[in-house]
Amino acid sequence: MVYGFQRSPKGLFVPSPGGLPGFQRQGLDQRKKSTDLAPAFGPGSVGPQWSGGGGKFNVVVNAAVSGAVANAFMYLPKAIKPLSGAWYWEVQVYGSGSWALIGIADNILNPGFYMGYSSINYGWYNSGPAAWAKSPATGGDLTGFAAMGAGDTLGVLYNSNTATLSFLLNNVYSGTSDTTGIASNPMYPTVAIQIGAVTSFDVRFGAGNTKYSLPNGFKHYGT
């Protein structure tokens, strides 16, 4: 039998039953967690920096670098496969966020700018705001919601079973984008940045990292 360890009353570590689950309960399992995903940046992105990890990090768009806030996009490198369930993650913006596009995209490595443009991409477009959707999908409905401001948190809900993308602005439901046409494509969580969009943003995913509670029927992205 494989044993974990527990601390005895005298302060010594002694074997305890439980195997790998025992190690996990005691925080001794050293396997790499799927929430340790580093952000990646698309072709044409200039100047972004990031810090953090383990499912919660901050991306800084360095305006001091020429072109740093023009047509950059960041994505999380674990694809959401078709028919794999319903997934949730969050993005909190700092600065104006005027031209940010937060959502999902396929084919993120295809050369281009601003979430690839040549990719299929969908998201909350913060000018308006509007539910952006590249054809053949329609834009959806965000009626009655103001654009994100500094400090606001956007919860992204992608259901790969029904091919729908929804949003929670500061934990208030804010519409669904009809993502018809993407059901057969792996999709990547993405944040795109046009000129002057944001100074930085937090990305939160994985159990225990998000600001708001997990919506019913959804799982944390990265787990």
XYZ file of C-alpha atoms in Angstrom, residues 17-223:
207
model
C -3.123 5.727 4.848
C -4.718 7.213 1.800
C -2.253 6.926 -1.072
C -2.452 9.741 -3.637
C -5.802 11.057 -2.290
C -4.115 11.315 1.099
C -1.312 13.393 -0.399
C -3.871 15.589 -2.159
C -5.872 16.190 1.007
C -2.710 17.216 2.834
C -1.475 19.468 0.022
C 1.527 17.209 -0.624
C 0.681 16.217 -4.182
C 3.324 17.911 -6.346
C 1.861 17.101 -9.753
C 1.563 20.054 -12.135
C -1.967 21.445 -11.963
C -3.815 22.300 -15.170
C -4.484 25.791 -13.775
C -0.759 26.608 -14.111
C -1.378 27.742 -17.685
C 0.755 30.671 -18.796
C -0.926 33.165 -21.136
C 0.273 33.251 -24.722
C 0.270 36.188 -27.127
C -0.795 36.198 -30.741
C 1.204 37.314 -33.770
C 1.472 41.092 -33.916
C 1.199 41.581 -30.150
C 3.797 44.084 -28.927
C 4.768 44.868 -25.372
C 2.455 42.814 -23.135
C 3.896 41.518 -19.873
C 2.327 39.254 -17.300
C 2.805 38.073 -13.744
C 1.206 35.465 -11.531
C 0.118 31.940 -12.324
C -1.770 28.995 -10.946
C -5.031 30.141 -12.469
C -4.847 33.845 -11.577
C -2.579 36.402 -13.236
C -2.313 39.989 -14.401
C -1.435 41.059 -17.950
C 0.096 44.520 -18.346
C -0.033 46.231 -21.724
C 2.988 48.518 -21.693
C 1.940 51.775 -23.347
C 5.563 52.973 -23.255
C 6.407 50.455 -25.969
C 5.572 51.696 -29.454
C 2.455 49.935 -30.685
C 1.978 48.095 -27.425
C -1.740 48.734 -27.229
C -2.454 48.292 -30.927
C -3.957 45.009 -32.022
C -2.508 42.706 -29.384
C -4.286 39.591 -28.256
C -3.741 37.125 -25.439
C -5.110 33.608 -25.255
C -5.105 30.718 -22.835
C -3.458 27.710 -24.482
C -5.789 24.939 -23.321
C -8.434 24.454 -26.016
C -12.058 23.932 -25.072
C -13.023 20.982 -27.209
C -16.449 20.598 -28.802
C -19.071 18.866 -26.646
C -16.794 19.004 -23.584
C -19.241 20.763 -21.282
C -19.850 24.295 -20.018
C -16.920 26.441 -18.844
C -16.442 29.656 -16.844
C -13.614 32.180 -16.372
C -13.302 35.893 -15.551
C -11.522 38.998 -16.846
C -11.220 42.197 -14.801
C -10.104 45.303 -16.705
C -8.114 48.325 -15.520
C -8.139 51.596 -17.393
C -10.849 52.459 -19.894
C -11.269 49.127 -21.636
C -12.890 51.042 -24.500
C -11.909 48.719 -27.333
C -11.363 45.407 -25.575
C -12.806 42.210 -27.041
C -13.153 39.436 -24.463
C -14.340 35.997 -25.481
C -13.204 32.985 -27.483
C -11.439 32.286 -30.765
C -10.284 29.366 -32.851
C -7.187 29.143 -35.057
C -5.394 31.614 -32.770
C -1.965 30.916 -34.290
C -2.995 32.056 -37.744
C -1.000 35.234 -38.550
C -2.941 38.443 -38.176
C -3.994 40.999 -35.596
C -6.716 41.526 -33.017
C -7.676 37.982 -32.146
C -6.453 36.959 -35.579
C -9.324 38.477 -37.584
C -9.023 35.494 -39.909
C -10.005 33.289 -36.971
C -13.563 32.582 -35.916
C -13.956 34.759 -32.839
C -16.764 35.814 -30.534
C -16.944 37.992 -27.474
C -17.976 41.031 -25.465
C -16.867 44.013 -27.558
C -16.557 46.879 -25.122
C -17.380 49.618 -27.598
C -21.075 49.996 -27.025
C -20.931 47.328 -25.676
C -21.925 44.765 -28.281
C -21.805 41.003 -28.603
C -19.238 40.622 -31.373
C -19.577 37.560 -33.553
C -17.719 36.768 -36.728
C -19.979 35.422 -39.485
C -21.867 33.074 -39.687
C -22.975 33.841 -36.128
C -25.114 36.782 -35.110
C -24.132 39.367 -32.529
C -26.509 38.418 -29.741
C -28.048 40.858 -27.285
C -26.402 43.037 -24.611
C -29.247 45.577 -24.426
C -29.273 47.751 -21.329
C -25.682 47.160 -20.252
C -22.998 49.823 -20.084
C -19.439 49.240 -21.237
C -16.974 47.830 -18.727
C -15.163 50.439 -16.669
C -11.995 50.269 -14.603
C -12.296 47.519 -12.019
C -15.305 45.799 -13.604
C -15.282 42.020 -13.889
C -16.648 40.152 -16.880
C -17.593 36.533 -16.315
C -17.398 34.491 -19.527
C -19.611 31.416 -19.875
C -19.015 29.164 -22.855
C -21.193 26.097 -23.293
C -19.462 23.873 -25.839
C -22.453 21.510 -25.913
C -24.906 24.149 -27.134
C -22.341 26.436 -28.833
C -23.445 29.497 -26.865
C -21.394 32.256 -25.256
C -22.869 34.284 -22.392
C -21.597 36.962 -20.017
C -21.937 38.176 -16.444
C -20.988 41.822 -15.874
C -20.123 42.152 -12.194
C -22.108 38.949 -11.654
C -25.235 40.221 -13.457
C -26.359 38.238 -16.505
C -25.836 40.283 -19.651
C -26.876 38.387 -22.728
C -25.985 35.532 -25.029
C -24.168 35.464 -28.335
C -25.484 32.955 -30.852
C -22.314 31.079 -31.737
C -23.776 28.934 -34.488
C -21.009 27.529 -36.654
C -18.373 26.865 -34.005
C -19.666 23.618 -32.518
C -17.038 21.571 -34.386
C -14.086 23.837 -33.504
C -11.796 23.851 -30.449
C -11.993 27.337 -28.905
C -9.532 29.322 -26.763
C -10.342 31.955 -24.095
C -9.041 35.213 -25.549
C -8.655 38.916 -24.753
C -7.959 41.236 -27.689
C -6.733 44.808 -27.312
C -7.036 47.621 -29.834
C -5.447 51.074 -29.600
C -5.863 52.612 -26.149
C -8.014 49.793 -24.847
C -6.689 48.896 -21.403
C -3.603 49.347 -19.269
C -3.876 45.900 -17.730
C -6.320 43.143 -16.910
C -6.624 40.221 -14.523
C -7.563 36.772 -15.778
C -8.992 34.312 -13.260
C -9.740 30.663 -13.886
C -9.543 27.388 -12.031
C -11.247 26.409 -8.796
C -10.799 28.895 -5.956
C -9.458 31.736 -8.120
C -12.527 33.487 -9.501
C -14.036 36.521 -7.797
C -17.595 35.265 -8.127
C -19.139 31.868 -7.453
C -19.253 29.298 -10.216
C -22.586 29.514 -12.095
C -24.804 26.432 -11.902
C -24.030 23.861 -14.571
C -20.575 25.276 -15.365
C -17.046 24.125 -14.583
C -13.925 26.219 -14.008
C -11.806 26.524 -17.142
C -8.421 24.878 -16.690
C -9.642 22.119 -14.363
